[in-house]
Structures are given as structure tokens and as C-alpha cells.
Short mmCIF file of C-alpha atoms in Angstrom, two decimals:
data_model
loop_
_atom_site.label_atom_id
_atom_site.label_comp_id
_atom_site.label_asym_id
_atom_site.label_seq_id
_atom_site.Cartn_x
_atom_site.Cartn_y
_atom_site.Cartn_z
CA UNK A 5 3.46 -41.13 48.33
CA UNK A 6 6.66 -39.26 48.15
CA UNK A 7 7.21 -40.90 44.14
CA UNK A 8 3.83 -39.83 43.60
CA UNK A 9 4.97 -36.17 44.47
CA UNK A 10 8.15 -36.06 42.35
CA UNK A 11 6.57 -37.67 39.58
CA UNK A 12 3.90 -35.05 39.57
CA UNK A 13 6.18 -32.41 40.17
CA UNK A 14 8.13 -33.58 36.98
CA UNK A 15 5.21 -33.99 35.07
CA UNK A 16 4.38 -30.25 35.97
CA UNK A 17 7.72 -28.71 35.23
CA UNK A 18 7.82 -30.42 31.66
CA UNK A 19 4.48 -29.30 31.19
CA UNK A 20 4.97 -25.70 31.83
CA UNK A 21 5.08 -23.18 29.17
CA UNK A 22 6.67 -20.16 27.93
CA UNK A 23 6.07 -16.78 29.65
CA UNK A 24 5.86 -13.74 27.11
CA UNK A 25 7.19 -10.52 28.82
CA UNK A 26 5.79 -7.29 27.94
CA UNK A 27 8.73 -7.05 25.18
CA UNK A 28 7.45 -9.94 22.80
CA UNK A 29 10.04 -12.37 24.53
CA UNK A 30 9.83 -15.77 25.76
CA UNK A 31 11.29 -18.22 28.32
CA UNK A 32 12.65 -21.37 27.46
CA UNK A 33 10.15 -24.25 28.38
CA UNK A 34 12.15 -26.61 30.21
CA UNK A 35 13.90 -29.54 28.53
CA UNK A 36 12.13 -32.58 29.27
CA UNK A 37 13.92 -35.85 31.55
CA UNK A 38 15.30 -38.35 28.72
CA UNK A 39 14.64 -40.85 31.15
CA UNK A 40 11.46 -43.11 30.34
CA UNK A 41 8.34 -42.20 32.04
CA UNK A 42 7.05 -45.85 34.13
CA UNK A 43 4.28 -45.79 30.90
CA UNK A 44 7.35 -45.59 28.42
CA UNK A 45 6.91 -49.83 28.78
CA UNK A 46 3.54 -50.25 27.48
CA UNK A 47 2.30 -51.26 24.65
CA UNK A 48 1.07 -47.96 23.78
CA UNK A 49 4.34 -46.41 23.46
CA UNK A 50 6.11 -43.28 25.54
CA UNK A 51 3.49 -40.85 26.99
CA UNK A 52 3.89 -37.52 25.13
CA UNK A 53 5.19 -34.42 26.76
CA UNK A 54 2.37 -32.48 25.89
CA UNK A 55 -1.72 -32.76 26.47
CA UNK A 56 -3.70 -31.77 24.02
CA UNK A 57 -4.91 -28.91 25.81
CA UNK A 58 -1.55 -27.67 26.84
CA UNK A 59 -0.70 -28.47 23.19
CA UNK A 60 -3.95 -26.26 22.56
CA UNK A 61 -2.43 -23.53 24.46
CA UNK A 62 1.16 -23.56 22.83
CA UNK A 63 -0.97 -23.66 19.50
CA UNK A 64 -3.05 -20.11 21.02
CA UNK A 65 0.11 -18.44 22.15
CA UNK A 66 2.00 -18.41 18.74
CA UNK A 67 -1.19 -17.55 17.15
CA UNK A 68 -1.25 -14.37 19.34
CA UNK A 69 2.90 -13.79 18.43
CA UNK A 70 2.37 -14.26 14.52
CA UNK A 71 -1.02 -12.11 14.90
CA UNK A 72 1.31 -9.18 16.91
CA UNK A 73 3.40 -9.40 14.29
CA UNK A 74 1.26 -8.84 11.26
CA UNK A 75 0.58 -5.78 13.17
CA UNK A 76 3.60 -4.40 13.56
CA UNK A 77 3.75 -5.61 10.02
CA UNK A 78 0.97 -3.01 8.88
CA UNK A 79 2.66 -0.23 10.80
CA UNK A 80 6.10 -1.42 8.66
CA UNK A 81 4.29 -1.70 5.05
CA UNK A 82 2.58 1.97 6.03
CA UNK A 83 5.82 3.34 7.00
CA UNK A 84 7.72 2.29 4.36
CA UNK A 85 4.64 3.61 1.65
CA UNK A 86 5.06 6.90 3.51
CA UNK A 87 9.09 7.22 3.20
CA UNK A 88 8.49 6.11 -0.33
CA UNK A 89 6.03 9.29 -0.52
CA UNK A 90 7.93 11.78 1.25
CA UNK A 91 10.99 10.45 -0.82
CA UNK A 92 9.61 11.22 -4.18
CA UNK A 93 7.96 15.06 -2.83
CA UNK A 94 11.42 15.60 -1.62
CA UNK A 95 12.52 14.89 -5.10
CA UNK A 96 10.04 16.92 -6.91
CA UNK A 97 10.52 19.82 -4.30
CA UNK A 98 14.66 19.94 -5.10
CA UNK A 99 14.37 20.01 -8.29
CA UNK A 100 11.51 22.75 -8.40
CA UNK A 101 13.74 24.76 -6.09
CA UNK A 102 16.56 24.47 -8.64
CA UNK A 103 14.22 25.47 -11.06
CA UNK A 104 13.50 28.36 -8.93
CA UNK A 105 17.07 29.49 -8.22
CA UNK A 106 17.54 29.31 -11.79
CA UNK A 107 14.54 31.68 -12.59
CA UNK A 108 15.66 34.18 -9.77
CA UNK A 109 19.38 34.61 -11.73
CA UNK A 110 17.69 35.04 -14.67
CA UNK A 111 15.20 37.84 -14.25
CA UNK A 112 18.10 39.27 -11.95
CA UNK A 113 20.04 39.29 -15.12
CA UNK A 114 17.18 40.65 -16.67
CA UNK A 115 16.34 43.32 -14.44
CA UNK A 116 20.07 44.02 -14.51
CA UNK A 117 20.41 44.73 -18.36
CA UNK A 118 17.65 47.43 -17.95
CA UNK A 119 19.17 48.77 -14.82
CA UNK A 120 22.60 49.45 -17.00
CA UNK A 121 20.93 50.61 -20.33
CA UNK A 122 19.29 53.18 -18.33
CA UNK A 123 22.51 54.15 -17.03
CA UNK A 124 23.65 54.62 -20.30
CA UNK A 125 21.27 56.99 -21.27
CA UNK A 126 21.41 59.07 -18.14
CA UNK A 127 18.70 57.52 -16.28
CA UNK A 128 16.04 57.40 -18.97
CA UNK A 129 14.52 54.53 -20.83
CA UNK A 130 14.56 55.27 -24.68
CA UNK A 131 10.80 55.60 -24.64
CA UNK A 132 11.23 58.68 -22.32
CA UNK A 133 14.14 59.99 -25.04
CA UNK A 134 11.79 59.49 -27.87
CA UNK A 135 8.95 61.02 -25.56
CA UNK A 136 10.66 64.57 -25.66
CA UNK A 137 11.26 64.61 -29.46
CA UNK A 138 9.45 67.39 -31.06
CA UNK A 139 7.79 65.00 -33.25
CA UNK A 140 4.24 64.58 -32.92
CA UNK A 141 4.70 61.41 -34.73
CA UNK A 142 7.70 59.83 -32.58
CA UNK A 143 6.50 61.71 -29.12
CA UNK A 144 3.64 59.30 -29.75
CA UNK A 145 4.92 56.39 -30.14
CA UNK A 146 7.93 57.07 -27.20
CA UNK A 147 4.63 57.75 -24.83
CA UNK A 148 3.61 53.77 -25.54
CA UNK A 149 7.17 52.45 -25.52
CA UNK A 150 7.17 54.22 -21.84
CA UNK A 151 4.43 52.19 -21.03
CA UNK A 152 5.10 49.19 -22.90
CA UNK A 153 8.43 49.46 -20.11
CA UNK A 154 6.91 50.62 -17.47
CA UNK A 155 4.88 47.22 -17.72
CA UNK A 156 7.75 45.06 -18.38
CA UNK A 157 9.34 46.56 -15.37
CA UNK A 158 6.32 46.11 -13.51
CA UNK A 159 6.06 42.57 -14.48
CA UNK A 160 10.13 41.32 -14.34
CA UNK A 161 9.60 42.76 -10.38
CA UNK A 162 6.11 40.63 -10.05
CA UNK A 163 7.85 37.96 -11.61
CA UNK A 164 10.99 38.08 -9.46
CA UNK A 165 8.75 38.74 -5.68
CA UNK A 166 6.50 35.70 -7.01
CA UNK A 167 9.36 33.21 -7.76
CA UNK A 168 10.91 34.30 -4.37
CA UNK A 169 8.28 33.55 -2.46
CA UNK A 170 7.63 30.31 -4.23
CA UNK A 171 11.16 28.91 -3.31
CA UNK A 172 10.74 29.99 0.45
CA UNK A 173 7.54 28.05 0.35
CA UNK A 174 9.56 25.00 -1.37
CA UNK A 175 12.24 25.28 0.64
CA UNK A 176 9.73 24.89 3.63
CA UNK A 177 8.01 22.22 2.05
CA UNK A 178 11.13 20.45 1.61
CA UNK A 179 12.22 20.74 5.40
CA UNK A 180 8.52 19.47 6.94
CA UNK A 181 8.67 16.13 4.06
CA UNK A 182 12.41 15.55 5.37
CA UNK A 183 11.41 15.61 9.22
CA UNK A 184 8.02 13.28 8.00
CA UNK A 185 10.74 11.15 6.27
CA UNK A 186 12.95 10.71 9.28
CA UNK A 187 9.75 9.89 11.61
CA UNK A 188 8.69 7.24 9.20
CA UNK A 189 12.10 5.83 8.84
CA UNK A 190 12.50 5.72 13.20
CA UNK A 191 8.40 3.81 12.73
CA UNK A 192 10.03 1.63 10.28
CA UNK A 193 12.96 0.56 12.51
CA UNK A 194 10.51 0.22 15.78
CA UNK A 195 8.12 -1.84 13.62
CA UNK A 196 10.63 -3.99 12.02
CA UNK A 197 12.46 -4.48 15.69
CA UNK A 198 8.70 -5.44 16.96
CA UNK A 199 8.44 -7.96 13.99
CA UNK A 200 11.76 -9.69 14.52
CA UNK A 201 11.08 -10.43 17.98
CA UNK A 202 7.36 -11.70 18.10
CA UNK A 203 8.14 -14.07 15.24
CA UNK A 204 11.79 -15.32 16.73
CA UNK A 205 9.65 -15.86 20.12
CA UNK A 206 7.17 -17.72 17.90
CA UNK A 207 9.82 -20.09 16.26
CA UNK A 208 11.50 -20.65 19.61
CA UNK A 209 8.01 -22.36 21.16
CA UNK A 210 7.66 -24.40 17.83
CA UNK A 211 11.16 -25.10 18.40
CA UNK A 212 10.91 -27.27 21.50
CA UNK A 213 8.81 -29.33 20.17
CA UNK A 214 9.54 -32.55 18.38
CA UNK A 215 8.56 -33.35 15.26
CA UNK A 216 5.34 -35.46 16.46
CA UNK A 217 4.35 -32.54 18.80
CA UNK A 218 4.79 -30.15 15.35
CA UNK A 219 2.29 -32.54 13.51
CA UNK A 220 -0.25 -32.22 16.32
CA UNK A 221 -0.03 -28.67 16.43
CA UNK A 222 -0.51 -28.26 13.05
CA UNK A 223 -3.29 -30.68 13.28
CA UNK A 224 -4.39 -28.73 15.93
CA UNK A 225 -4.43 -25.35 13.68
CA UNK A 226 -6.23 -26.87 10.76
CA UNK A 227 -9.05 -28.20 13.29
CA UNK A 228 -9.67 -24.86 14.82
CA UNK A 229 -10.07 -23.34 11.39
CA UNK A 230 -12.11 -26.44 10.62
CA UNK A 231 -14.33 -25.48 13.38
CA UNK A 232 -14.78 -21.33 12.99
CA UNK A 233 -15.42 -22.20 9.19
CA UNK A 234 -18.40 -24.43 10.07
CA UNK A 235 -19.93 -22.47 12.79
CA UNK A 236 -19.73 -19.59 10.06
CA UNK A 237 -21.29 -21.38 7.24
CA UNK A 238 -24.35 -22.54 10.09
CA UNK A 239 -24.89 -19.03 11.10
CA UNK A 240 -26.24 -18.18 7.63
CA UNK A 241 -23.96 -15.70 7.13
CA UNK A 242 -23.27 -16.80 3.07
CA UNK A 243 -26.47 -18.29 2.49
CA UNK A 244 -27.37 -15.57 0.24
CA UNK A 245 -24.16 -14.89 -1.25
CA UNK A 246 -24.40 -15.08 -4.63
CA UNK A 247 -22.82 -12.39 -6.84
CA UNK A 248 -20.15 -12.81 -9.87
CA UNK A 249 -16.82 -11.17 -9.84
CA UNK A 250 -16.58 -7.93 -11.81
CA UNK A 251 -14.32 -8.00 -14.49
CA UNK A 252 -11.06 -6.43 -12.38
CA UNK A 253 -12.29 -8.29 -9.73
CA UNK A 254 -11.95 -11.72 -11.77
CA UNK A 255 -8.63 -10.55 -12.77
CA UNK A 256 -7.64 -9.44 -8.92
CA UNK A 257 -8.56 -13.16 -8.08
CA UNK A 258 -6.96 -14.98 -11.12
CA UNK A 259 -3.93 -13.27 -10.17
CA UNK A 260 -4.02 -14.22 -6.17
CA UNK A 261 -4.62 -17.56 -6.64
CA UNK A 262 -1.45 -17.94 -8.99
CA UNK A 263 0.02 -17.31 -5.99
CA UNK A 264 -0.52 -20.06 -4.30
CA UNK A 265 2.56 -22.37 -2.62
CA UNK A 266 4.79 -19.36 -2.62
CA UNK A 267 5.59 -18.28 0.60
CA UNK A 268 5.19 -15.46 3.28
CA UNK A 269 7.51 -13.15 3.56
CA UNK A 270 6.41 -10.10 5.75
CA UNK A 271 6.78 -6.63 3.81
CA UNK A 272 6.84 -8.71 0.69
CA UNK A 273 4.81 -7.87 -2.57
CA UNK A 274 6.28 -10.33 -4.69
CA UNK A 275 6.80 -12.05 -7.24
CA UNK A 276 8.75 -14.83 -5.45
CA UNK A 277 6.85 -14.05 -1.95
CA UNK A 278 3.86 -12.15 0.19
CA UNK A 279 2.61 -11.24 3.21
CA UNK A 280 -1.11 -10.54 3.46
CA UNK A 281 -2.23 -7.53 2.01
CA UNK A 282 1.37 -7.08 -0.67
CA UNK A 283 -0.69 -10.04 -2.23
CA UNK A 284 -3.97 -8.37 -1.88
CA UNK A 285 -2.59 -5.05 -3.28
CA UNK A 286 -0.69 -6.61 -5.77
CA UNK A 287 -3.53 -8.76 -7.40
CA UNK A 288 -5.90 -5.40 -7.66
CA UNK A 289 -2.87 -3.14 -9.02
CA UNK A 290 -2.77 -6.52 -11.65
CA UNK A 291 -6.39 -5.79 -11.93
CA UNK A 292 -5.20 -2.04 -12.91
CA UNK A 293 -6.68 -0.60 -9.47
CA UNK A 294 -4.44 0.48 -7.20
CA UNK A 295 -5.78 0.36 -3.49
CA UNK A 296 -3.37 1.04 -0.45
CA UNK A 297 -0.78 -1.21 0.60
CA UNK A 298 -2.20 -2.24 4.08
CA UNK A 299 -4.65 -4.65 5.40
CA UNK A 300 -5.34 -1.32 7.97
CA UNK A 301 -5.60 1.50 5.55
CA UNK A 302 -7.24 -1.28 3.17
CA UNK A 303 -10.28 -1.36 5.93
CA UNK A 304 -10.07 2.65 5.89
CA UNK A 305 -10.45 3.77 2.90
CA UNK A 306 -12.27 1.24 0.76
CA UNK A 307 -15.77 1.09 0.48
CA UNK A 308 -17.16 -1.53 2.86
CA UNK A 309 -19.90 -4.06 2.30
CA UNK A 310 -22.60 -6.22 3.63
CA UNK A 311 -21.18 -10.12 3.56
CA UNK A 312 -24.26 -10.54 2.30
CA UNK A 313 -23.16 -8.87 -0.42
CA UNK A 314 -19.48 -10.20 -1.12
CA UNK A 315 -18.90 -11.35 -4.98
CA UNK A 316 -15.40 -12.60 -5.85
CA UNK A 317 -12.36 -10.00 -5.60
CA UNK A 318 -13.76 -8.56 -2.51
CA UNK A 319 -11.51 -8.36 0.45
CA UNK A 320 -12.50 -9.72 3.74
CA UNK A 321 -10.49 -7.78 6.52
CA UNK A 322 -9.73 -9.84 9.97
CA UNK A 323 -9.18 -9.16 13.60
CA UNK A 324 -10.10 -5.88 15.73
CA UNK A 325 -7.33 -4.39 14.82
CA UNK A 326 -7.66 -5.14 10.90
CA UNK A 327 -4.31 -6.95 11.21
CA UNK A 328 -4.97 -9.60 8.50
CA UNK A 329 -6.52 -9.46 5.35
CA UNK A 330 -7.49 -12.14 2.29
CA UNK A 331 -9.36 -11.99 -1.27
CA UNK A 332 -12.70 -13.50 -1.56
CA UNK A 333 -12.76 -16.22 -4.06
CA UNK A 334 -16.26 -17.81 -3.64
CA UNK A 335 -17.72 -20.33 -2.49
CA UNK A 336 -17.26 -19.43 1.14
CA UNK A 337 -13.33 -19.41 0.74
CA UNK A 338 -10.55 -16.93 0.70
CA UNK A 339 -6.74 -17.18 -0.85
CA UNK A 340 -4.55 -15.54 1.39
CA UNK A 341 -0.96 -15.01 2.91
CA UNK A 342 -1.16 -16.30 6.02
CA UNK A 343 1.99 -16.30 8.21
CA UNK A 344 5.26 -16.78 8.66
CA UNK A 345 6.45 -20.53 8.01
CA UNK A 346 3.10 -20.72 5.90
CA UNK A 347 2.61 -20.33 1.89
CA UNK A 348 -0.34 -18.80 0.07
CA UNK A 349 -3.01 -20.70 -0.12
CA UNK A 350 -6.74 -20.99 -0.08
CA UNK A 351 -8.51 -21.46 3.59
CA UNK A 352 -12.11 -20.67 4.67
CA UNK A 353 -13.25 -17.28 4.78
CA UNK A 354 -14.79 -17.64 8.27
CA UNK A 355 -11.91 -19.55 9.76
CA UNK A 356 -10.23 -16.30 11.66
CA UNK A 357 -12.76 -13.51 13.20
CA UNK A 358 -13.76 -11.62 10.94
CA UNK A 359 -13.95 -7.48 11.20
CA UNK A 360 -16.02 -6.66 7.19
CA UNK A 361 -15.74 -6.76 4.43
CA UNK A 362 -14.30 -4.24 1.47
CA UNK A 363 -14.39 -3.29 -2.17
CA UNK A 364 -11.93 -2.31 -4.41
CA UNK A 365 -14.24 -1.32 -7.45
CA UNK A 366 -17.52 -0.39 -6.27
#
């Protein structure tokens, strides 16, 4: 009774799986006793470390690390669109500021030269000299020149408060897209961080493995997409999907699928590599229509559709939180980026939950 205790006790401990903390990290499962099991004599060979249900589990928890970490991967690709923003208006707002500071000295210059030639003729503009001549014909024409520089005068000082206030205002500008530019750069780092340590918790579970235990759980992967794609196809929910690709949106999915075998990268948009939506946004801007760079902002601001309704090019956007995202090619099927450790490749559109579907080029 006693052997029937340890064994199960051994059996439980090499069973037992990795915690996740609250900071993405995880435990190390326990390294299994190289000594044979009493089945490890049988015909049927050594008993493997791992049920298929607790294999099931292992397969659920790095699901949920890779799916954190497209997320934080969104938040990354956003931040890093948004530096790239505030980078370029900081750009455009030095140089108009130079511009401006140029402009100032100049009419300053300007308004200078008539300060002095009035000086030289004892305060008075030579319209107001030629406006005391006794000549009808030149008091005339000195009254307009008065005017002519009153007006000039009037304009170099609208010209000079106008330019003034437009550097304050670029100057300002400038200051609010620097502080947006450090925020997104501290986002950046905190997303990145995030990234880094969902997927290295990720690798570590695959990592105690062995190989055998590897090819189940990757058997165990394809079945479960196996089985959301067929309860999606019964449901109905393409039976009357039937429309044809648009012209960009044929060229959106010609482009994708060239794609396929290369790998994911996350923040990549290519050539050599991809995460989700850098190949979703990179086969429209191919298409010559730019949409955002995230799967997230991708759900936001596109125009979104009835499945019903999908033709080839659309984008079907996955998860609650719109984490995921991959181009419908027809035919019930999607080409998409989808992890780490993964290539592009082509997978059933209902094999992950999906949250709508989108439009590039309604």
C-alpha cells in the first residue's frame, strides 16, 4: 500500500504543471525520475509523462501566453505608429519654427530700415515731405504715398504680431508632440518588456517537453482548430458566402498568400517576416490602401461586415480583445501570421473565436 502511495505521489509531482504569476512568469515543471516506470517493461513501451488531457492543458496555457502576447503586441505596433507620428510633426514643427524665426529677423530688418529713413528725414516719411510741397500736382501724389506707407507700416506690424504668435503656437505644439513622444516611447518599452516575458514563459513549457510530447502537442493544436473549423462550417455561418474579391482586394490577397512559410516575427511588416496584422497591413498598402497598422485599431476604424457578407480581402478580426487578425481568402479559410515559432500560412477561418469581420475598401 505504501508503493502504491509513492508511486502515485511520483506520478503526481511529474504531472504537475507550470504556475503563471501575475507577471507572465512560470515555474519550472519538475524534471521527471529517469528511472523506468514498472510499465517501462511492456511491450507497449515507457508510459509517457504526460496524459492527454494534462497534455491538453499545457497545449491551453501557451495558447493563453502567445495570445497575451499578441496583445501586448498591438499596444507595441500602436506605440511605435504613434512615435513614428509624433516624430515626423516634431519635424515639420522645427523646421516651421525656423521658418518663423527667420521671418521675424526679416520684417525686424524691415521695420528697421523705415524706422532709420525716417530718422533721416527728421521724423517724416517722404510722402509727408512731398505732402507739404506747394505743388498741387506733387501735394497729391505725397497724400497717396502717405497712405501707400501708412499701409505698409500697418501691414509689416500685422505681419510681424501674426508670425509671433504663430511660433508661440509652434513652439507649443512642439513641446505637447515631444511629451506624446516620450509616453509612447515608455508604452513601447512596457509593451515590448510584456512581450518578452509571455513568449520566454511560453518557450520554457514547450521546453520541457521531449520531442514526442512536442509532436502531440502540436497534434493536439491542429485538432482543436480541426474541431472549431467544423463546428463553424455546421453552424451555417458561410453557407451563403459567396462574393468575389474586389480588385484591391484580389491584390491584398495575392500578396498575403506570397507570404506563406515565412515566419512570425512580432512587430514585423516584412519582407523576410510578420506578425499578424504587419502582414494584413502590408498586403492592403500592396493593394494601394493603406489601413492602420493594428489588428485593434484595424477592428476600430474599418467598416465592419456581416460574415454573411465576407468576399476575399476582407479581414476577419479574433478574440475579445481583437488581439489577432487574418485575411479572408475564400472558401471558408484565412492566411495569416499566427505566432511565434509558427510561419504564415493558410488555416480555417473559424478555427480561433471569432470577434467580426472588416473591410478595407467598402
Amino acid at each position: 500500500m505504501n508503493r502504491r502511495h509513492c508511486a502515485t505521489a511520483a506520478i503526481t509531482l511529474v504531472c504537475a504543471l507550470a504556475l503563471l504569476t501575475s507577471t507572465g512568469q512560470a515555474m519550472a515543471a519538475p524534471v521527471p525520475d529517469p528511472s523506468p516506470s514498472p510499465s517501462s517493461s511492456s511491450p507497449a513501451g515507457p508510459t509517457p509523462r504526460y496524459s492527454t488531457a494534462e497534455l491538453e492543458k499545457v497545449r491551453e496555457q501557451i495558447e493563453t501566453l502567445y495570445r497575451k502576447a499578441g496583445a501586448a503586441t498591438d499596444a507595441y505596433n500602436l506605440a511605435e505608429e504613434q512615435t513614428k507620428k509624433q516624430s515626423g510633426e516634431i519635424v515639420k514643427l522645427a523646421k516651421a519654427i525656423v521658418d518663423g524665426q527667420a521671418r521675424i529677423a526679416a520684417l525686424k530688418d524691415r521695420a528697421g530700415a523705415q524706422a532709420r529713413e525716417q530718422y533721416r528725414n527728421g521724423g517724416l516719411p517722404p510722402g509727408a515731405q512731398l505732402a507739404l510741397s506747394n505743388d498741387p500736382k506733387l501735394f497729391l501724389d505725397g497724400i497717396n504715398k502717405v497712405r501707400q506707407s501708412q499701409q505698409a507700416s500697418k501691414s509689416l506690424l500685422s505681419d510681424l504680431n501674426q508670425t509671433q504668435q504663430d511660433l508661440e503656437t509652434y513652439t507649443q505644439d512642439a513641446s505637447a508632440n515631444w511629451e506624446k513622444l516620450e509616453t509612447n516611447r515608455v508604452k513601447q518599452a512596457k509593451a515590448k518588456k510584456k512581450i518578452n516575458a509571455q513568449i520566454k514563459a511560453a518557450e520554457k513549457l514547450e521546453s520541457q517537453l521531449e520531442k514526442k510530447e512536442r509532436d502531440r502537442l502540436l497534434q493536439l493544436e491542429r485538432d482543436a482548430a480541426d474541431k472549431a473549423q467544423t463546428a463553424w462550417l455546421s453552424s451555417g455561418a458561410v453557407k451563403d458566402v459567396s462574393g468575389e474579391a474586389s480588385e484591391a482586394g484580389a491584390a491584398a490577397v495575392a500578396f498575403a498568400t506570397a507570404q506563406i512559410g515565412k515566419p512570425y516575427v512580432w512587430g514585423a511588416e516584412g519582407p523576410g517576416s510578420y506578425d499578424c496584422s504587419g502582414l494584413t497591413s502590408q498586403a492592403w498598402l500592396a493593394a494601394k490602401r493603406p489601413i492602420p497598422r493594428t489588428s485593434q485599431e484595424q477592428w476600430r476604424l474599418l467598416p465592419r461586415i456581416d460574415i454573411q457578407d465576407m468576399r476575399p480581402g476582407d479581414l476577419i478580426i479574433y478574440h475579445a480583445d481583437a488581439s489577432h487578425v487574418g485575411m479572408y481568402v475564400g472558401d471558408g479559410a484565412i492566411v495569416h501570421a499566427p505566432r511565434p515559432g509558427r510561419n504564415v500560412t493558410l488555416a480555417g477561418a473559424g478555427s480561433m473565436k471569432i470577434l467580426g469581420v472588416v473591410r478595407p475598401d467598402t
